XYZ file of C-alpha atoms in Angstrom:
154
model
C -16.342 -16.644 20.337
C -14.585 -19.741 18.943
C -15.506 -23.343 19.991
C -12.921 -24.911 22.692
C -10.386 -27.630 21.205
C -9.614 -30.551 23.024
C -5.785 -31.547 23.290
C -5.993 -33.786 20.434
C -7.082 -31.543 17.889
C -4.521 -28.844 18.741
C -1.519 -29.018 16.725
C 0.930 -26.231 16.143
C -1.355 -23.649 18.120
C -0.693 -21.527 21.242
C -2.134 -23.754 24.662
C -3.387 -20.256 25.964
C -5.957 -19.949 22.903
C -8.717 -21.264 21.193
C -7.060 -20.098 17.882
C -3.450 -20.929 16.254
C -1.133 -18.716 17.209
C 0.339 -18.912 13.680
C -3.299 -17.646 12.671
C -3.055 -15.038 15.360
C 0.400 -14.131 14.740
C -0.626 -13.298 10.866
C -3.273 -11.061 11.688
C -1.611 -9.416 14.401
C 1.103 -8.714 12.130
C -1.033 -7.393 9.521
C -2.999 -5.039 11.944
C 0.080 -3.347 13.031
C 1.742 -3.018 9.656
C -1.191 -2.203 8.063
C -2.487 0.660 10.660
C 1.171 1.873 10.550
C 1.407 2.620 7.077
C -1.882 4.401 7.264
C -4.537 2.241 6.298
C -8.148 2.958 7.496
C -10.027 0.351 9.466
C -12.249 -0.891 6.726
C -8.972 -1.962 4.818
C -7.581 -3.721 7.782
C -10.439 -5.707 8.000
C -10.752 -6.217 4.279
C -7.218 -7.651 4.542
C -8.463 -9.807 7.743
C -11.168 -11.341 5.715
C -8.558 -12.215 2.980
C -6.346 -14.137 5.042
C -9.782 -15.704 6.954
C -10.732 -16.434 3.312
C -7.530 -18.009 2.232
C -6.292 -19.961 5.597
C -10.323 -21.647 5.205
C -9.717 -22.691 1.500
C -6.467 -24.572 1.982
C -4.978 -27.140 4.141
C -1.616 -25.787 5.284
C 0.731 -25.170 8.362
C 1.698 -21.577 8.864
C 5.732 -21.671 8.605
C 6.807 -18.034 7.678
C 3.949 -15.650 9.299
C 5.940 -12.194 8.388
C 6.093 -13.329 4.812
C 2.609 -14.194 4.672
C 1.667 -10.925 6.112
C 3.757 -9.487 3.591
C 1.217 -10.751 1.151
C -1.580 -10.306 2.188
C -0.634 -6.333 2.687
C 0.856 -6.274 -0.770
C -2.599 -7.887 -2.127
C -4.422 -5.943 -0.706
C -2.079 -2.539 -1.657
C -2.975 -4.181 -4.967
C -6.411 -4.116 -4.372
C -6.507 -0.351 -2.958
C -4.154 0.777 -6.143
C -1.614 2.089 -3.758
C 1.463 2.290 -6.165
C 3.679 3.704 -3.548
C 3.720 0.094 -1.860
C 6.260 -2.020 -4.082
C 6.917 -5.728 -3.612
C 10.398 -4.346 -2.880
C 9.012 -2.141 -0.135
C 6.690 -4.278 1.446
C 8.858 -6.786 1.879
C 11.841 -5.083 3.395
C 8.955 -3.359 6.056
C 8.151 -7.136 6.905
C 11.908 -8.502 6.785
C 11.267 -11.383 3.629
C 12.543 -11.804 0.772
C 10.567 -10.670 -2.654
C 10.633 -14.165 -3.666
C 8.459 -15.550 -0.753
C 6.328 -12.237 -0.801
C 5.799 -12.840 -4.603
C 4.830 -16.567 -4.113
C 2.412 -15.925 -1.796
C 1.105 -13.565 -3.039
C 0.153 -15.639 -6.453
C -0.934 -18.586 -4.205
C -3.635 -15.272 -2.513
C -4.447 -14.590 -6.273
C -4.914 -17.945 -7.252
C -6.985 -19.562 -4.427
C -8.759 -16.830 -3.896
C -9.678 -16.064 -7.765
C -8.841 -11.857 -7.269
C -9.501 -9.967 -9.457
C -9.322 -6.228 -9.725
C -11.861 -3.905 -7.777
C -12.924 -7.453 -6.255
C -16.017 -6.281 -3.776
C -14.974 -8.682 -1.050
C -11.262 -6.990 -0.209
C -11.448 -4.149 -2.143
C -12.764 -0.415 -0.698
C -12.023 1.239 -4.201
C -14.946 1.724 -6.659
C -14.844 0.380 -9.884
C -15.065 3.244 -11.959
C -16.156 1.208 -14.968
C -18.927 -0.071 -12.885
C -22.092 1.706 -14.102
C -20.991 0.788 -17.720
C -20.683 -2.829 -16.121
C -23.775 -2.598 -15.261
C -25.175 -1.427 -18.415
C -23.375 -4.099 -20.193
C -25.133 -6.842 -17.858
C -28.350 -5.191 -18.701
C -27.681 -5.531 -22.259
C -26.442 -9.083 -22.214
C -27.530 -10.804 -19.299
C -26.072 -10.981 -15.544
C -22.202 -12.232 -15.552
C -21.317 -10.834 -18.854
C -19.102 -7.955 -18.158
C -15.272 -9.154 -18.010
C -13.311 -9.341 -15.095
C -10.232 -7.840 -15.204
C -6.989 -9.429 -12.864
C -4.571 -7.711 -10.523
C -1.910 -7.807 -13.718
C -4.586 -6.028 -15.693
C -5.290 -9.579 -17.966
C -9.218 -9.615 -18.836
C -10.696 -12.597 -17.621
């Protein structure tokens, strides 16, 4: 359920909807890519709360939705350790270029401070995680390092 706009506060969004359709067209884009390349469910909707996450933290108008598809699937193939899905191979599913797919995809990183294993998007199990836990115990709550999609400890 999403609260009705008046004229004035509808921009660049579709007249038929209560959301953008530049919002809608990224999501839609994603749930077909993603569900074609054989991701579950729970990883489509990880990858739905990512974009959610990132379209609420910044002020920006949608230009290139395929490319920004492109990254969130490549984030979140990131995310899932999925190897098989390259920069290179993401992007030519999604028609972009790996320049926008990799600039968008740092701007994801960035804004949304990912980090490897991160519990919001991620479905994979941090392996390390009861010797995280252990480590907390030892030293106190927020003391185990976090580690970044390019493997960097934070």
């Amino acid at each position: 359920f999403f609260k009705q706009k008046t004229a004035y506060e509808i921009k660049e969004c579709d007249w038929s909807s209560d959301v953008c359709s530049s919002d809608l067209g990224v999501i839609d884009i994603l749930r077909r890519n993603l569900a074609k390349t054989g991701y579950c469910q729970e990883v489509i909707e990880a990858a739905e709360d990512l974009w959610t996450d990132y379209g609420g933290s910044v002020d920006f108008n949608i230009k290139d939705p395929q490319a920004w598809a492109a990254a969130v699937e490549y984030t979140i193939a990131r995310l899932e350790f999925r190897e098989d899905q390259t920069q290179a191979k993401v992007a030519a599913r999604y028609g972009v270029s790996e320049g926008s797919l990799s600039s968008k995809y740092r701007a994801l990183c960035r804004e949304l401070k990912l980090c490897a294993f991160d519990e919001r998007y991620s479905t994979v199990m941090n392996p390390a995680q009861s010797q995280m836990a252990e480590i907390e115990a030892l030293f106190g709550e927020g003391s185990a390092p976090k580690i970044s999609l390019d493997g960097r400890i934070k």
